[in-house]
Coordinates of C-alpha atoms in Angstrom, one line a residue:
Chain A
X63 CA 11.4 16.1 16.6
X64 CA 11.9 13.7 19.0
X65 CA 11.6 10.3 16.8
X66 CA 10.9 9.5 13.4
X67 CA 7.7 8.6 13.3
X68 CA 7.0 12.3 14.3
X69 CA 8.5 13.3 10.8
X70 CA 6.0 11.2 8.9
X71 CA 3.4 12.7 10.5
X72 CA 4.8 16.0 9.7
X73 CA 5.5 15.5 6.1
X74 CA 2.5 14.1 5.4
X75 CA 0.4 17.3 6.4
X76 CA 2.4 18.7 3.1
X77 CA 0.4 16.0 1.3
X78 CA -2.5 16.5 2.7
X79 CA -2.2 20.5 2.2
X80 CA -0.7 20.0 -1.3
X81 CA -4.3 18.2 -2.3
X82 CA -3.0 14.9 -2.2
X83 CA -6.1 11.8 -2.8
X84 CA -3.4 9.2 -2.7
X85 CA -0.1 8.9 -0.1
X86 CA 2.2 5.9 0.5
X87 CA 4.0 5.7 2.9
X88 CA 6.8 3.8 3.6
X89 CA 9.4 2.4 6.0
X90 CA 12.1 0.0 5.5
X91 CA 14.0 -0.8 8.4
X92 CA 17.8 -3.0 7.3
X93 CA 19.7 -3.4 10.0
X94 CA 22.2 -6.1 8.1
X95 CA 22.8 -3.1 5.8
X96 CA 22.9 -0.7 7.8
X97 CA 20.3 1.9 6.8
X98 CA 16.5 2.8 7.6
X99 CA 14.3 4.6 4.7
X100 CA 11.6 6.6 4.7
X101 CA 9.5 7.5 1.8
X102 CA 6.5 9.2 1.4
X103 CA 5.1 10.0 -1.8
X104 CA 1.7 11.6 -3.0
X105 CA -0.5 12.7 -5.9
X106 CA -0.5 16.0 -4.8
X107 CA 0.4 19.2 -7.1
X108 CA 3.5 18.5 -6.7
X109 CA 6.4 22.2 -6.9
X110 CA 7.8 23.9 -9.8
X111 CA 11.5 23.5 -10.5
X112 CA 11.8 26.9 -8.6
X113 CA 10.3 26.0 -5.2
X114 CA 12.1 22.5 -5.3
X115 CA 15.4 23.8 -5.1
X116 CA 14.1 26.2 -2.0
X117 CA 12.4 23.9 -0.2
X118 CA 14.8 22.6 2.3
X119 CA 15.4 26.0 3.2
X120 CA 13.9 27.0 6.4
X121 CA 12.7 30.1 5.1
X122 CA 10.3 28.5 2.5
X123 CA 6.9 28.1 3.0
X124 CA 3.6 27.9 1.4
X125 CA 1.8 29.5 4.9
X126 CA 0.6 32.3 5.1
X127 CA 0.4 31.9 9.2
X128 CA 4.1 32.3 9.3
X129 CA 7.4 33.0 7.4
X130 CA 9.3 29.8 8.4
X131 CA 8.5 25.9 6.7
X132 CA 11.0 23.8 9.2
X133 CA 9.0 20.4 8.3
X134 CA 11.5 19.6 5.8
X135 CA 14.6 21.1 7.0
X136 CA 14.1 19.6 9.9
X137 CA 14.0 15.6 8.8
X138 CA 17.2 16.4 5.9
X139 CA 18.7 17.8 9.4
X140 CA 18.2 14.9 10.8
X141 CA 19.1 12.8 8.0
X142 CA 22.4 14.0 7.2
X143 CA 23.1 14.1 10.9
X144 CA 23.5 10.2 10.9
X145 CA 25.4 10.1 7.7
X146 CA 22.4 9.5 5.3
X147 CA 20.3 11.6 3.3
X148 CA 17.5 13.5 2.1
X149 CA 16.0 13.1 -1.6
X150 CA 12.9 15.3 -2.9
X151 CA 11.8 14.6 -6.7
X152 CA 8.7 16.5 -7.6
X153 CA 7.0 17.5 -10.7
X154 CA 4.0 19.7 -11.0
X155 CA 0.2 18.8 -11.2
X156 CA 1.2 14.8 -10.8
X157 CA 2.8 15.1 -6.9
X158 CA 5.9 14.4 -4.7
X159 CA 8.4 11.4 -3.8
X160 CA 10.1 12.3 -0.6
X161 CA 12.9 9.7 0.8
X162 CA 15.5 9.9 4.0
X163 CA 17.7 8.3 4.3
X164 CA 18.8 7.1 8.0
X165 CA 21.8 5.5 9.4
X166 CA 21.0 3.5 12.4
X167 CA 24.1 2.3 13.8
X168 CA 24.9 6.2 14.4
X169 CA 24.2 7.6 17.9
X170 CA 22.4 10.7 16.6
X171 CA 19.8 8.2 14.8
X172 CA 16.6 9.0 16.1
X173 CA 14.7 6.3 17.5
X174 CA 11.3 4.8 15.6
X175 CA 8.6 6.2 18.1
X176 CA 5.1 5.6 17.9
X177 CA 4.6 4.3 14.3
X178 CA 1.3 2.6 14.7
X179 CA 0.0 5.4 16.7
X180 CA 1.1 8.2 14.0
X181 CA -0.3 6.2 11.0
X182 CA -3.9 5.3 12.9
X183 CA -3.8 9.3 13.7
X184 CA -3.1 10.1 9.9
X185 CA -5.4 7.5 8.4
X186 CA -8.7 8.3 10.8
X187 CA -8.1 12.1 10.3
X188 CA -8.2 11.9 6.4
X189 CA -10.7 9.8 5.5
X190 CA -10.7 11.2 1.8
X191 CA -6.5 10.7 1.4
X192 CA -5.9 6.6 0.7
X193 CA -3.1 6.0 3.0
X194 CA -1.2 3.5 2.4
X195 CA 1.6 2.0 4.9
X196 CA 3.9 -0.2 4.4
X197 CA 6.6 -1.7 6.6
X198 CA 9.4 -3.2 5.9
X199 CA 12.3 -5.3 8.1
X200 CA 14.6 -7.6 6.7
X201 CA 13.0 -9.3 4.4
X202 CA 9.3 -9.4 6.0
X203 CA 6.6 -6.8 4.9
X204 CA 3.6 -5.8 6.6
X205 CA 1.0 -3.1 4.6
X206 CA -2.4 -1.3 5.1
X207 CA -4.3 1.2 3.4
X208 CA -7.1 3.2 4.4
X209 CA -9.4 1.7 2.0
X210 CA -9.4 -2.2 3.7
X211 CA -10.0 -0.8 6.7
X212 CA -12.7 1.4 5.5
X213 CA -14.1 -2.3 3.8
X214 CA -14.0 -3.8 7.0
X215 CA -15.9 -1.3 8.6
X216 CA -19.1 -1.0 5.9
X217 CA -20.7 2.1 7.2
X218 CA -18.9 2.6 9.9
X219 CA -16.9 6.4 9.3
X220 CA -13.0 6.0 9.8
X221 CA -13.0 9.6 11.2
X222 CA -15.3 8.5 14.3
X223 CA -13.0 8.9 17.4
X224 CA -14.6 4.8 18.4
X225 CA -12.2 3.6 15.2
X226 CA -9.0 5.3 16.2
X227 CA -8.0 3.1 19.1
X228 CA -8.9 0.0 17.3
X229 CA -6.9 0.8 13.9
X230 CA -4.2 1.6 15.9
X231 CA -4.4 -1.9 17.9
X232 CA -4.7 -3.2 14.5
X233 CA -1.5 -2.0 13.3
X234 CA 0.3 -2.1 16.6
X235 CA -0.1 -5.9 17.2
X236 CA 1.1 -6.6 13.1
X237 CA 4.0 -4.5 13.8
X238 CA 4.9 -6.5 16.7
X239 CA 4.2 -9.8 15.2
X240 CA 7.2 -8.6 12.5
X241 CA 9.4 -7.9 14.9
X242 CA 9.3 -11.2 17.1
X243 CA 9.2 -13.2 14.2
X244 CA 12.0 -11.1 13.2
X245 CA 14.1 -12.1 16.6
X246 CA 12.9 -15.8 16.3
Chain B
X272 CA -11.9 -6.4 24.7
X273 CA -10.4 -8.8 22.6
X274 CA -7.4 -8.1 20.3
X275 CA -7.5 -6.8 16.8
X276 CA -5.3 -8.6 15.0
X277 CA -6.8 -8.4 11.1
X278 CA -9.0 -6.8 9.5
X279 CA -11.7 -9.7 9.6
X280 CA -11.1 -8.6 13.9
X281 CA -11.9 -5.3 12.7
X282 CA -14.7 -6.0 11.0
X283 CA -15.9 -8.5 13.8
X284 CA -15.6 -5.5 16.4
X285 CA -17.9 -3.4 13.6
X286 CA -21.3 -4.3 15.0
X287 CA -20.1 -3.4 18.7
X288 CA -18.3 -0.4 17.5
X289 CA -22.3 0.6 15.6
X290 CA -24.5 0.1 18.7
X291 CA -22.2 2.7 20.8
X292 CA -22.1 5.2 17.8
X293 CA -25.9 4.4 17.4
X294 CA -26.8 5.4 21.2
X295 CA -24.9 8.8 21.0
X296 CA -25.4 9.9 17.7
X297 CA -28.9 9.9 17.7
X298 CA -30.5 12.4 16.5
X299 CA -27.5 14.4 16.5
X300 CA -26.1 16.1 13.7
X301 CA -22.6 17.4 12.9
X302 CA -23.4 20.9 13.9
X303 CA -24.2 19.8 17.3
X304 CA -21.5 18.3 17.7
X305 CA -18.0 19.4 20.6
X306 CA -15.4 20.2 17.5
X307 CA -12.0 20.0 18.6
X308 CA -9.0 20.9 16.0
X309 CA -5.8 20.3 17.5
X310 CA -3.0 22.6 15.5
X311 CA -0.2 19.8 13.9
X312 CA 2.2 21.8 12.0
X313 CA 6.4 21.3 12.9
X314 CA 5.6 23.8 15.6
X315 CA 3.2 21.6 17.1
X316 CA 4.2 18.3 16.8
X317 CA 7.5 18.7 17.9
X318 CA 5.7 20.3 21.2
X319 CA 3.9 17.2 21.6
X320 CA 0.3 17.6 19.9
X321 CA 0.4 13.9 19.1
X322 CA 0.2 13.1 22.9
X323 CA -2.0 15.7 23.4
X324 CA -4.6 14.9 20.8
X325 CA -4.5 10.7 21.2
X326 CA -5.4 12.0 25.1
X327 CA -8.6 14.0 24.0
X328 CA -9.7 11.1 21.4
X329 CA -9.1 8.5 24.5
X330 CA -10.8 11.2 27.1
X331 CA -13.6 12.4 25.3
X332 CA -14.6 8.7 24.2
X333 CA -14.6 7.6 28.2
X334 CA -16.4 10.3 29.0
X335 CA -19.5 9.8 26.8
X336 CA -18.8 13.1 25.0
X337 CA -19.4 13.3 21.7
X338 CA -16.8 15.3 19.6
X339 CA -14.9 15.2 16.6
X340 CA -11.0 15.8 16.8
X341 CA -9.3 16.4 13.6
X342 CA -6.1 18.1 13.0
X343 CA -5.1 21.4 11.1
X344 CA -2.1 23.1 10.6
X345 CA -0.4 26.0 12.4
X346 CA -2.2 28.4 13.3
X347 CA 0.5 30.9 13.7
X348 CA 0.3 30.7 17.4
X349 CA 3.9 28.4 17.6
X350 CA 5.1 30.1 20.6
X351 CA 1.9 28.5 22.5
X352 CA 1.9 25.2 20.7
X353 CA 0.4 22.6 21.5
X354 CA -3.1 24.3 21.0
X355 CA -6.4 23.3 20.1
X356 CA -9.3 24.9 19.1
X357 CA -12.5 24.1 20.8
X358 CA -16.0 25.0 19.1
X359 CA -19.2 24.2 21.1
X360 CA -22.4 24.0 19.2
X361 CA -23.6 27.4 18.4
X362 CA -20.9 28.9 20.0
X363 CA -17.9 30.6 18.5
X364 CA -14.2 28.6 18.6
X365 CA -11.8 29.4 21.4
X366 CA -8.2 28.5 21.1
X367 CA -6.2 27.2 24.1
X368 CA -2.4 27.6 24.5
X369 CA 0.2 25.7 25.9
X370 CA -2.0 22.2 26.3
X371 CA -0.5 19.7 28.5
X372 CA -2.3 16.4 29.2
X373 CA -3.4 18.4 32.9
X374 CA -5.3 21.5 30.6
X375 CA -6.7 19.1 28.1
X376 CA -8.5 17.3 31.5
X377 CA -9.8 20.7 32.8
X378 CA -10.4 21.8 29.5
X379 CA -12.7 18.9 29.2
X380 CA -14.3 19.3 32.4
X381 CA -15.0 22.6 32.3
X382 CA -15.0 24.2 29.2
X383 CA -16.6 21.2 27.1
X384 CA -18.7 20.0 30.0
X385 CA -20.0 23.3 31.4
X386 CA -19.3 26.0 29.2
X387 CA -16.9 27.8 32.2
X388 CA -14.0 29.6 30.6
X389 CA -10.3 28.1 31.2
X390 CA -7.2 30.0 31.6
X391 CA -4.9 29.8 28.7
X392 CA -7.3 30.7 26.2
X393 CA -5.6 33.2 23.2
X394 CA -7.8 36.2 22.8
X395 CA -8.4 37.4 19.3
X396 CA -10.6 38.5 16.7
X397 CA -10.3 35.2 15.6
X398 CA -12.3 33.6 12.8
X399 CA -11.3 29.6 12.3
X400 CA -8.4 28.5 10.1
X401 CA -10.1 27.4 7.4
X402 CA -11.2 30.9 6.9
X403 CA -7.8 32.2 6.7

């Protein structure tokens, strides 16, 4: 993956497969500290014992498409790479807690990427899922969940393609807003 | 167009946002509807299906087509990724390979547009994912 907000978007889809009605997701970004976080956790039906301690190898996977699940692998990969790490708790029928752990100041941390665009894309494409999002630098928060903006809109659907580019605006210009004030 | 900012922008940019769903939806119903599904597994992403499917959303909105995008997993065809599934009203779905921004436009234009077979497209028995 080329940046981190591509990971979200890929371990999120094992929420979404794993029957997941509620994901948060979550970023906290401390550069005084040193470290960047990334946690997403669901409702879903959560794995066994068994599967937990399989799952960060390559050659697990629920598919049926193909014999290699690289989603996780990948991001510990990529964790571990900087110096941080990669933390999976799980319990069955109540749903999964997945948390990296980055290292920024290391030259092989991958940048942020497109975070706005990644959480519009996941919130308009599951409008069942509540997403929520939440940002964090420094001491500064920003959060949204698929349910306000679902408020907002009244009988608008989140899934029509007209919401996306607006959401994403939406997030986009809050994100910003953090991150000046965060400079100022 | 003016800035969303909060959600009381969003809401504001509602009533727009229902006149130009209004003009194209009507009298349409979800069967009649261009459905696109762009595959968003690993494999995919990390050949750029994000890109790839925030183009068709942008695309297809400028061009007055009315389609749905959503995303599904891999489709097993990884070596071809980024691909999308394309299903025209009353028509079976065909699945492109190896999407770049350039076949998205020509798929638009021709495929969606006129119903003119693209090259790229991966021939199979194929039934849609969901029925996997």
């Amino acid at each position: 993956m080329k940046d981190l907000s591509l990971h979200i978007l890929d371990i999120v889809q094992n929420s979404v497969v794993a029957l997941a009605t509620s994901i948060q997701i979550t970023i906290e970004k401390n550069l005084q500290k040193d470290f960047i976080t990334l946690t997403i956790s669901d409702n879903g039906k959560g794995m066994d014992k068994a599967f937990l301690e399989r799952v960060t190898d390559p050659f697990t996977t629920t598919r049926t498409t193909r014999k290699v699940g690289l989603g996780i692998p990948l991001l510990k990969l990529n964790a571990e790479r900087t110096g941080g790490n990669l933390a999976i708790q799980s319990e069955l029928g109540k749903g999964t807690i997945i948390k990296a752990t980055l290292i920024p100041s290391n030259i092989d941390c991958l940048p942020m990427g497109d975070v706005a665009g990644t959480i519009s894309l996941l919130i308009c494409s599951n409008p069942t899922i509540n997403i929520e999002f939440t940002y964090m630098e420094d001491k500064k928060e920003y959060s949204i969940c698929t349910r306000d903006i679902q408020e907002s809109l009244e009988d608008v659907s989140i899934d029509n393609a007209a919401v996306y580019p607006l959401v994403k605006e939406l997030i986009q210009s809050n994100l910003e807003e953090l991150q000046i004030r965060n400079l100022g | 167009m003016t800035k969303v900012k909060s959600l009381a922008d969003l809401k504001k940019m509602k009533e727009e946002l229902q006149a130009k769903i209004e003009v194209r939806e009507k009298g349409e119903v979800s069967e009649n509807l261009v459905q696109i599904k762009v595959a968003m597994a690993t494999c995919g992403i990390a050949a750029g299906a994000k890109p790839i499917m925030e183009f068709l959303i942008d695309e297809l909105d400028k061009r007055g087509i009315n389609a749905v995008v959503t995303q599904t997993g891999c489709m097993g065809y990884c070596y071809a990724e980024p691909t999308i599934e394309v299903k025209l009203p009353g028509k079976d779905p065909v699945i492109f390979g190896y999407v770049d921004k350039k076949k998205a436009d020509e798929i638009i234009e021709k495929y969606i547009k006129n119903g003119e077979l693209v090259d790229g497209i991966i021939p199979t028995n194929y039934e849609t994912i969901d029925n996997k």
